[in-house]
Amino acid sequence: MLITLEGLDGSGKTTVWEALKDVHPEAVFTREPTDSWYGDAVYRSMSDAGADPLAELFLYTADHADHLSGTIRPALDEGTLVVSDRYSDSRFAYQAATLAESDVEIARPMEYVRGIHAAFSRPPDATIYLDLDASTAAERAGRTDKFERDGYLAAVRENYERLIDAEPERFVRVDATRAPEDVIARVEDVVADLLADPE
Ligand SMILES: Nc1ncnc2c1ncn2[C@@H]1O[C@H](COP(=O)(O)OP(=O)(O)OP(=O)(O)O)[C@@H](O)[C@H]1O
Ligand SMILES: Cc1cn([C@H]2C[C@H](O)[C@@H](COP(=O)(O)O)O2)c(=O)[nH]c1=O
């Protein structure tokens, strides 16, 4: 089973992902951007305020392709639980927002990004969405990179809502405004339920 954690910067994904490691030592814990050289290229692009938005999309997507073939598919083929801190929905939400505010003339950015993935990607079985308003998310994340702006994160949040509306059965929304221990306990319960009833 592939479970992904999604949400805005600062929503607490990594905090939850680390906590789940103690409860599920049998699982593969992974993340995007990855720690491969493809991931290094992504981080280099993220640190460039003038990076071309389409080039950046394809860097993230190249990292995803390598993540799939090198980590995700082999683990799933062995029947191992995989928990990924960010996955394809991050591209659908973030790069669609980046393209929408750029000069690139793509009429339906989210559909475009989803279409690129449809040909080769492997959708998550379940996605835990840590729901937090853009302003609190930017505050928690420290507003250190080009994505951690309230207006941009508000657009990303709207995109996540569109993704949830399109596939409500895949997403589990968790209130990320709660205290860390409450968020962790809720996510642990969600994962236990998913494993008990994989359908
Ligand atoms: N429920 C919470 N309430 C308050 N602060 C939190 C909560 N969860 C995490 N934090 C704090 O918010 C900051 C961001 O948390 P974390 O790194 O887990 O978020 P993230 O979603 O992985 O962010 P990013 O996507 O930017 O890596 C950290 O300082 C963390 O301690
Ligand atoms: C996978 C992925 C990530 N992003 C953005 C979201 C964050 O601002 C950064 C890095 O993620 P982290 O969890 O803070 O390490 O990258 C993105 O725009 N598109 C993606 O596909």
Short mmCIF file of N, CA and C in Angstrom, two decimals, residues 18-172:
data_model
loop_
_atom_site.label_atom_id
_atom_site.label_comp_id
_atom_site.label_asym_id
_atom_site.label_seq_id
_atom_site.Cartn_x
_atom_site.Cartn_y
_atom_site.Cartn_z
N GLU A 18 7.95 11.44 10.58
CA GLU A 18 8.96 10.96 11.54
C GLU A 18 8.30 10.13 12.64
N ALA A 19 7.15 10.60 13.12
CA ALA A 19 6.46 9.88 14.21
C ALA A 19 5.98 8.51 13.74
N LEU A 20 5.52 8.43 12.49
CA LEU A 20 5.02 7.15 11.96
C LEU A 20 6.14 6.10 11.87
N LYS A 21 7.37 6.56 11.72
CA LYS A 21 8.49 5.61 11.61
C LYS A 21 8.57 4.70 12.84
N ASP A 22 8.29 5.29 14.02
CA ASP A 22 8.37 4.50 15.27
C ASP A 22 7.28 3.44 15.32
N VAL A 23 6.12 3.77 14.74
CA VAL A 23 4.96 2.87 14.82
C VAL A 23 5.00 1.80 13.73
N HIS A 24 5.64 2.12 12.60
CA HIS A 24 5.67 1.19 11.46
C HIS A 24 7.11 0.93 11.00
N PRO A 25 7.90 0.24 11.83
CA PRO A 25 9.29 -0.02 11.45
C PRO A 25 9.40 -0.91 10.20
N GLU A 26 8.30 -1.59 9.85
CA GLU A 26 8.30 -2.48 8.68
C GLU A 26 8.17 -1.72 7.36
N ALA A 27 7.81 -0.44 7.43
CA ALA A 27 7.49 0.33 6.21
C ALA A 27 8.72 0.99 5.62
N VAL A 28 8.59 1.34 4.33
CA VAL A 28 9.60 2.18 3.66
C VAL A 28 9.12 3.62 3.78
N PHE A 29 9.97 4.48 4.37
CA PHE A 29 9.64 5.91 4.49
C PHE A 29 10.47 6.69 3.48
N THR A 30 9.80 7.43 2.64
CA THR A 30 10.49 8.12 1.57
C THR A 30 9.85 9.48 1.35
N ARG A 31 10.43 10.28 0.43
CA ARG A 31 9.90 11.64 0.27
C ARG A 31 10.26 12.21 -1.09
N GLU A 32 9.52 13.22 -1.48
CA GLU A 32 9.84 14.01 -2.67
C GLU A 32 9.90 15.48 -2.24
N PRO A 33 10.88 16.26 -2.73
CA PRO A 33 11.99 15.84 -3.55
C PRO A 33 12.84 14.79 -2.84
N THR A 34 13.45 13.89 -3.64
CA THR A 34 14.25 12.81 -3.06
C THR A 34 15.67 13.31 -2.76
N ASP A 35 16.47 12.40 -2.18
CA ASP A 35 17.87 12.77 -1.90
C ASP A 35 18.81 12.31 -3.03
N SER A 36 18.24 12.00 -4.21
CA SER A 36 19.07 11.63 -5.37
C SER A 36 19.62 12.89 -6.05
N TRP A 37 20.43 12.71 -7.10
CA TRP A 37 20.92 13.89 -7.81
C TRP A 37 19.79 14.60 -8.53
N TYR A 38 18.71 13.86 -8.85
CA TYR A 38 17.55 14.53 -9.44
C TYR A 38 16.93 15.49 -8.40
N GLY A 39 16.86 15.00 -7.15
CA GLY A 39 16.35 15.85 -6.08
C GLY A 39 17.25 17.05 -5.85
N ASP A 40 18.57 16.84 -5.96
CA ASP A 40 19.51 17.97 -5.82
C ASP A 40 19.20 19.03 -6.87
N ALA A 41 18.92 18.57 -8.10
CA ALA A 41 18.60 19.51 -9.19
C ALA A 41 17.32 20.28 -8.88
N VAL A 42 16.35 19.58 -8.28
CA VAL A 42 15.10 20.25 -7.89
C VAL A 42 15.40 21.35 -6.86
N TYR A 43 16.19 21.01 -5.82
CA TYR A 43 16.47 22.01 -4.78
C TYR A 43 17.25 23.19 -5.37
N ARG A 44 18.09 22.91 -6.37
CA ARG A 44 18.83 24.00 -7.01
C ARG A 44 17.85 24.94 -7.74
N SER A 45 16.87 24.35 -8.40
CA SER A 45 15.87 25.16 -9.09
C SER A 45 15.02 25.96 -8.09
N MET A 46 14.67 25.30 -6.96
CA MET A 46 13.85 25.99 -5.95
C MET A 46 14.55 27.22 -5.40
N SER A 47 15.89 27.14 -5.35
CA SER A 47 16.62 28.28 -4.77
C SER A 47 16.85 29.39 -5.79
N ASP A 48 16.39 29.17 -7.04
CA ASP A 48 16.56 30.16 -8.09
C ASP A 48 15.21 30.86 -8.34
N ALA A 49 15.10 32.09 -7.86
CA ALA A 49 13.82 32.81 -7.98
C ALA A 49 13.40 32.99 -9.44
N GLY A 50 14.37 32.97 -10.35
CA GLY A 50 14.04 33.19 -11.76
C GLY A 50 13.96 31.89 -12.58
N ALA A 51 13.88 30.75 -11.89
CA ALA A 51 13.85 29.47 -12.62
C ALA A 51 12.66 29.41 -13.57
N ASP A 52 12.87 28.82 -14.73
CA ASP A 52 11.78 28.67 -15.69
C ASP A 52 10.73 27.69 -15.11
N PRO A 53 9.46 28.09 -15.06
CA PRO A 53 8.45 27.25 -14.40
C PRO A 53 8.23 25.90 -15.07
N LEU A 54 8.34 25.86 -16.40
CA LEU A 54 8.17 24.56 -17.08
C LEU A 54 9.38 23.66 -16.82
N ALA A 55 10.59 24.27 -16.89
CA ALA A 55 11.79 23.48 -16.61
C ALA A 55 11.73 22.92 -15.18
N GLU A 56 11.23 23.75 -14.25
CA GLU A 56 11.14 23.29 -12.86
C GLU A 56 10.14 22.14 -12.73
N LEU A 57 9.01 22.25 -13.41
CA LEU A 57 8.04 21.15 -13.41
C LEU A 57 8.69 19.85 -13.88
N PHE A 58 9.47 19.95 -14.95
CA PHE A 58 10.06 18.71 -15.49
C PHE A 58 11.17 18.17 -14.59
N LEU A 59 11.86 19.05 -13.86
CA LEU A 59 12.84 18.55 -12.88
C LEU A 59 12.14 17.76 -11.78
N TYR A 60 11.06 18.33 -11.23
CA TYR A 60 10.29 17.61 -10.20
C TYR A 60 9.78 16.28 -10.76
N THR A 61 9.34 16.31 -12.03
CA THR A 61 8.75 15.10 -12.62
C THR A 61 9.83 14.04 -12.90
N ALA A 62 11.03 14.49 -13.28
CA ALA A 62 12.14 13.55 -13.46
C ALA A 62 12.48 12.89 -12.13
N ASP A 63 12.49 13.68 -11.07
CA ASP A 63 12.77 13.14 -9.74
C ASP A 63 11.71 12.11 -9.37
N HIS A 64 10.46 12.40 -9.71
CA HIS A 64 9.36 11.47 -9.42
C HIS A 64 9.54 10.16 -10.20
N ALA A 65 9.92 10.25 -11.47
CA ALA A 65 10.10 9.04 -12.30
C ALA A 65 11.18 8.14 -11.69
N ASP A 66 12.27 8.75 -11.27
CA ASP A 66 13.36 7.98 -10.66
C ASP A 66 12.93 7.40 -9.31
N HIS A 67 12.16 8.18 -8.55
CA HIS A 67 11.63 7.73 -7.26
C HIS A 67 10.74 6.50 -7.44
N LEU A 68 9.91 6.56 -8.48
CA LEU A 68 9.00 5.44 -8.78
C LEU A 68 9.77 4.17 -9.11
N SER A 69 10.70 4.29 -10.05
CA SER A 69 11.39 3.08 -10.52
C SER A 69 12.39 2.55 -9.49
N GLY A 70 13.02 3.47 -8.73
CA GLY A 70 14.08 3.04 -7.82
C GLY A 70 13.62 2.68 -6.42
N THR A 71 12.50 3.25 -5.98
CA THR A 71 12.08 3.07 -4.58
C THR A 71 10.63 2.57 -4.46
N ILE A 72 9.70 3.31 -5.06
CA ILE A 72 8.28 3.04 -4.82
C ILE A 72 7.85 1.68 -5.39
N ARG A 73 8.08 1.47 -6.70
CA ARG A 73 7.59 0.23 -7.31
C ARG A 73 8.27 -1.02 -6.72
N PRO A 74 9.60 -1.00 -6.50
CA PRO A 74 10.22 -2.20 -5.89
C PRO A 74 9.64 -2.52 -4.51
N ALA A 75 9.41 -1.51 -3.69
CA ALA A 75 8.87 -1.77 -2.35
C ALA A 75 7.44 -2.30 -2.45
N LEU A 76 6.64 -1.69 -3.31
CA LEU A 76 5.25 -2.16 -3.44
C LEU A 76 5.21 -3.57 -4.00
N ASP A 77 6.11 -3.88 -4.93
CA ASP A 77 6.16 -5.24 -5.51
C ASP A 77 6.45 -6.29 -4.44
N GLU A 78 7.17 -5.88 -3.39
CA GLU A 78 7.48 -6.82 -2.29
C GLU A 78 6.38 -6.83 -1.23
N GLY A 79 5.34 -6.04 -1.45
CA GLY A 79 4.23 -6.00 -0.50
C GLY A 79 4.49 -5.13 0.71
N THR A 80 5.49 -4.24 0.59
CA THR A 80 5.85 -3.38 1.73
C THR A 80 5.00 -2.11 1.74
N LEU A 81 4.62 -1.70 2.95
CA LEU A 81 3.94 -0.42 3.11
C LEU A 81 4.92 0.71 2.79
N VAL A 82 4.48 1.67 1.96
CA VAL A 82 5.32 2.82 1.63
C VAL A 82 4.60 4.09 2.10
N VAL A 83 5.34 4.93 2.83
CA VAL A 83 4.79 6.22 3.28
C VAL A 83 5.67 7.31 2.69
N SER A 84 5.08 8.13 1.83
CA SER A 84 5.87 9.18 1.18
C SER A 84 5.43 10.57 1.64
N ASP A 85 6.42 11.35 2.11
CA ASP A 85 6.22 12.75 2.49
C ASP A 85 6.26 13.56 1.19
N ARG A 86 5.12 13.91 0.68
CA ARG A 86 4.89 14.52 -0.65
C ARG A 86 5.04 13.49 -1.75
N TYR A 87 4.24 13.72 -2.80
CA TYR A 87 4.22 12.80 -3.96
C TYR A 87 3.58 13.59 -5.11
N SER A 88 2.90 12.89 -6.03
CA SER A 88 2.42 13.58 -7.23
C SER A 88 1.45 14.72 -6.97
N ASP A 89 0.62 14.64 -5.93
CA ASP A 89 -0.32 15.73 -5.66
C ASP A 89 0.40 17.05 -5.40
N SER A 90 1.64 16.98 -4.89
CA SER A 90 2.39 18.23 -4.69
C SER A 90 2.62 18.92 -6.03
N ARG A 91 2.92 18.12 -7.05
CA ARG A 91 3.09 18.72 -8.39
C ARG A 91 1.78 19.30 -8.89
N PHE A 92 0.69 18.55 -8.71
CA PHE A 92 -0.60 19.00 -9.22
C PHE A 92 -1.01 20.32 -8.53
N ALA A 93 -0.71 20.42 -7.24
CA ALA A 93 -1.11 21.62 -6.50
C ALA A 93 -0.12 22.78 -6.69
N TYR A 94 1.18 22.50 -6.53
CA TYR A 94 2.18 23.57 -6.55
C TYR A 94 2.53 24.03 -7.97
N GLN A 95 2.88 23.06 -8.85
CA GLN A 95 3.32 23.50 -10.18
C GLN A 95 2.14 24.06 -10.97
N ALA A 96 0.92 23.60 -10.72
CA ALA A 96 -0.24 24.21 -11.37
C ALA A 96 -0.37 25.66 -10.93
N ALA A 97 -0.12 25.93 -9.64
CA ALA A 97 -0.18 27.32 -9.14
C ALA A 97 0.95 28.15 -9.73
N THR A 98 2.15 27.56 -9.82
CA THR A 98 3.29 28.29 -10.39
C THR A 98 3.03 28.63 -11.86
N LEU A 99 2.53 27.65 -12.61
CA LEU A 99 2.27 27.90 -14.03
C LEU A 99 1.18 28.95 -14.20
N ALA A 100 0.16 28.90 -13.32
CA ALA A 100 -0.97 29.84 -13.44
C ALA A 100 -0.52 31.28 -13.23
N GLU A 101 0.47 31.49 -12.35
CA GLU A 101 0.91 32.87 -12.09
C GLU A 101 2.09 33.27 -12.99
N SER A 102 2.49 32.39 -13.91
CA SER A 102 3.64 32.67 -14.78
C SER A 102 3.17 33.21 -16.14
N ASP A 103 4.14 33.50 -16.99
CA ASP A 103 3.82 33.95 -18.35
C ASP A 103 3.55 32.79 -19.30
N VAL A 104 3.74 31.57 -18.81
CA VAL A 104 3.54 30.40 -19.68
C VAL A 104 2.05 30.29 -20.01
N GLU A 105 1.74 30.18 -21.29
CA GLU A 105 0.33 30.16 -21.68
C GLU A 105 -0.19 28.73 -21.81
N ILE A 106 -0.54 28.16 -20.66
CA ILE A 106 -1.18 26.84 -20.64
C ILE A 106 -2.55 27.07 -20.03
N ALA A 107 -3.60 26.75 -20.78
CA ALA A 107 -4.95 27.14 -20.37
C ALA A 107 -5.39 26.46 -19.07
N ARG A 108 -5.08 25.19 -18.91
CA ARG A 108 -5.53 24.44 -17.73
C ARG A 108 -4.32 23.75 -17.10
N PRO A 109 -3.56 24.51 -16.29
CA PRO A 109 -2.28 24.00 -15.78
C PRO A 109 -2.40 22.69 -15.01
N MET A 110 -3.42 22.58 -14.15
CA MET A 110 -3.49 21.35 -13.34
C MET A 110 -3.76 20.13 -14.22
N GLU A 111 -4.64 20.28 -15.20
CA GLU A 111 -4.93 19.17 -16.10
C GLU A 111 -3.68 18.81 -16.90
N TYR A 112 -2.92 19.83 -17.27
CA TYR A 112 -1.67 19.59 -18.01
C TYR A 112 -0.70 18.76 -17.16
N VAL A 113 -0.51 19.17 -15.91
CA VAL A 113 0.46 18.46 -15.05
C VAL A 113 -0.05 17.04 -14.76
N ARG A 114 -1.34 16.90 -14.53
CA ARG A 114 -1.89 15.56 -14.29
C ARG A 114 -1.71 14.67 -15.52
N GLY A 115 -1.90 15.26 -16.69
CA GLY A 115 -1.77 14.50 -17.93
C GLY A 115 -0.36 13.95 -18.12
N ILE A 116 0.63 14.75 -17.76
CA ILE A 116 2.03 14.27 -17.87
C ILE A 116 2.23 13.03 -16.99
N HIS A 117 1.64 13.06 -15.79
CA HIS A 117 1.83 11.93 -14.87
C HIS A 117 1.01 10.70 -15.27
N ALA A 118 -0.13 10.93 -15.91
CA ALA A 118 -1.06 9.81 -16.17
C ALA A 118 -0.39 8.69 -16.97
N ALA A 119 0.56 9.08 -17.84
CA ALA A 119 1.17 8.08 -18.72
C ALA A 119 2.10 7.12 -17.99
N PHE A 120 2.65 7.52 -16.85
CA PHE A 120 3.67 6.66 -16.24
C PHE A 120 3.59 6.51 -14.72
N SER A 121 2.84 7.36 -14.04
CA SER A 121 2.92 7.37 -12.58
C SER A 121 2.03 6.29 -11.95
N ARG A 122 2.18 6.15 -10.65
CA ARG A 122 1.39 5.16 -9.90
C ARG A 122 0.68 5.95 -8.81
N PRO A 123 -0.65 6.08 -8.90
CA PRO A 123 -1.35 6.91 -7.91
C PRO A 123 -1.25 6.31 -6.50
N PRO A 124 -1.33 7.17 -5.48
CA PRO A 124 -1.34 6.66 -4.10
C PRO A 124 -2.64 5.88 -3.84
N ASP A 125 -2.57 4.93 -2.90
CA ASP A 125 -3.79 4.25 -2.49
C ASP A 125 -4.60 5.15 -1.55
N ALA A 126 -3.89 5.93 -0.76
CA ALA A 126 -4.57 6.86 0.16
C ALA A 126 -3.65 8.06 0.39
N THR A 127 -4.27 9.21 0.59
CA THR A 127 -3.50 10.43 0.82
C THR A 127 -4.03 11.15 2.04
N ILE A 128 -3.14 11.38 3.00
CA ILE A 128 -3.52 12.11 4.21
C ILE A 128 -3.17 13.57 3.99
N TYR A 129 -4.20 14.41 4.02
CA TYR A 129 -4.01 15.84 3.72
C TYR A 129 -4.04 16.62 5.03
N LEU A 130 -2.90 17.24 5.35
CA LEU A 130 -2.81 18.04 6.57
C LEU A 130 -3.28 19.46 6.25
N ASP A 131 -4.47 19.76 6.71
CA ASP A 131 -5.17 20.98 6.30
C ASP A 131 -4.81 22.15 7.22
N LEU A 132 -4.24 23.19 6.60
CA LEU A 132 -3.81 24.37 7.36
C LEU A 132 -3.95 25.59 6.47
N ASP A 133 -4.36 26.73 7.06
CA ASP A 133 -4.48 27.95 6.26
C ASP A 133 -3.10 28.45 5.81
N ALA A 134 -3.10 29.19 4.72
CA ALA A 134 -1.85 29.59 4.07
C ALA A 134 -0.98 30.47 4.97
N SER A 135 -1.61 31.36 5.72
CA SER A 135 -0.84 32.29 6.54
C SER A 135 -0.10 31.55 7.67
N THR A 136 -0.81 30.65 8.36
CA THR A 136 -0.17 29.87 9.43
C THR A 136 0.92 28.97 8.84
N ALA A 137 0.63 28.40 7.66
CA ALA A 137 1.62 27.52 7.02
C ALA A 137 2.90 28.29 6.71
N ALA A 138 2.76 29.47 6.11
CA ALA A 138 3.94 30.27 5.77
C ALA A 138 4.71 30.67 7.03
N GLU A 139 3.94 31.01 8.07
CA GLU A 139 4.57 31.39 9.35
C GLU A 139 5.39 30.23 9.92
N ARG A 140 4.77 29.05 9.94
CA ARG A 140 5.47 27.87 10.50
C ARG A 140 6.68 27.49 9.65
N ALA A 141 6.53 27.64 8.33
CA ALA A 141 7.62 27.22 7.43
C ALA A 141 8.77 28.22 7.45
N GLY A 142 8.50 29.41 7.94
CA GLY A 142 9.56 30.41 8.09
C GLY A 142 9.72 31.35 6.92
N ARG A 143 8.86 31.22 5.91
CA ARG A 143 8.90 32.09 4.72
C ARG A 143 10.32 32.21 4.17
N THR A 144 11.00 31.05 4.05
CA THR A 144 12.41 31.09 3.64
C THR A 144 12.62 30.87 2.14
N ASP A 145 11.67 30.24 1.43
CA ASP A 145 11.90 30.04 -0.01
C ASP A 145 10.77 30.65 -0.82
N LYS A 146 10.92 30.56 -2.15
CA LYS A 146 10.00 31.30 -3.03
C LYS A 146 8.56 30.77 -2.95
N PHE A 147 8.36 29.54 -2.41
CA PHE A 147 7.01 28.98 -2.31
C PHE A 147 6.29 29.45 -1.04
N GLU A 148 7.04 29.91 -0.05
CA GLU A 148 6.45 30.16 1.26
C GLU A 148 5.90 31.57 1.39
N ARG A 149 5.06 31.94 0.39
CA ARG A 149 4.37 33.24 0.38
C ARG A 149 2.88 32.97 0.57
N ASP A 150 2.21 33.84 1.38
CA ASP A 150 0.81 33.59 1.72
C ASP A 150 -0.07 33.47 0.47
N GLY A 151 0.09 34.41 -0.49
CA GLY A 151 -0.77 34.41 -1.68
C GLY A 151 -0.57 33.16 -2.52
N TYR A 152 0.69 32.79 -2.71
CA TYR A 152 0.99 31.60 -3.49
C TYR A 152 0.44 30.35 -2.78
N LEU A 153 0.68 30.27 -1.46
CA LEU A 153 0.20 29.09 -0.72
C LEU A 153 -1.33 29.03 -0.70
N ALA A 154 -2.00 30.19 -0.73
CA ALA A 154 -3.47 30.19 -0.81
C ALA A 154 -3.92 29.56 -2.13
N ALA A 155 -3.21 29.86 -3.22
CA ALA A 155 -3.54 29.25 -4.52
C ALA A 155 -3.27 27.75 -4.50
N VAL A 156 -2.17 27.36 -3.86
CA VAL A 156 -1.85 25.93 -3.74
C VAL A 156 -2.95 25.23 -2.95
N ARG A 157 -3.41 25.88 -1.87
CA ARG A 157 -4.46 25.26 -1.04
C ARG A 157 -5.74 25.07 -1.85
N GLU A 158 -6.08 26.07 -2.67
CA GLU A 158 -7.27 25.92 -3.54
C GLU A 158 -7.10 24.73 -4.48
N ASN A 159 -5.88 24.55 -4.98
CA ASN A 159 -5.64 23.41 -5.87
C ASN A 159 -5.80 22.08 -5.13
N TYR A 160 -5.30 22.03 -3.88
CA TYR A 160 -5.51 20.80 -3.10
C TYR A 160 -7.02 20.53 -2.93
N GLU A 161 -7.78 21.60 -2.69
CA GLU A 161 -9.24 21.41 -2.53
C GLU A 161 -9.85 20.85 -3.80
N ARG A 162 -9.38 21.30 -4.95
CA ARG A 162 -9.88 20.75 -6.23
C ARG A 162 -9.55 19.27 -6.35
N LEU A 163 -8.34 18.91 -5.93
CA LEU A 163 -7.93 17.50 -6.00
C LEU A 163 -8.80 16.64 -5.06
N ILE A 164 -9.09 17.17 -3.88
CA ILE A 164 -9.92 16.42 -2.92
C ILE A 164 -11.35 16.28 -3.46
N ASP A 165 -11.87 17.35 -4.06
CA ASP A 165 -13.22 17.29 -4.64
C ASP A 165 -13.30 16.24 -5.74
N ALA A 166 -12.19 16.12 -6.51
CA ALA A 166 -12.20 15.18 -7.64
C ALA A 166 -12.09 13.72 -7.19
N GLU A 167 -11.44 13.49 -6.04
CA GLU A 167 -11.22 12.11 -5.56
C GLU A 167 -11.42 12.03 -4.05
N PRO A 168 -12.63 12.31 -3.56
CA PRO A 168 -12.82 12.35 -2.10
C PRO A 168 -12.53 11.02 -1.42
N GLU A 169 -12.66 9.90 -2.15
CA GLU A 169 -12.45 8.58 -1.53
C GLU A 169 -10.97 8.31 -1.26
N ARG A 170 -10.08 9.01 -1.95
CA ARG A 170 -8.64 8.77 -1.74
C ARG A 170 -8.08 9.60 -0.59
N PHE A 171 -8.66 10.76 -0.35
CA PHE A 171 -8.09 11.69 0.64
C PHE A 171 -8.72 11.53 2.03
N VAL A 172 -7.87 11.68 3.05
CA VAL A 172 -8.35 11.82 4.43
C VAL A 172 -7.83 13.15 4.93
#
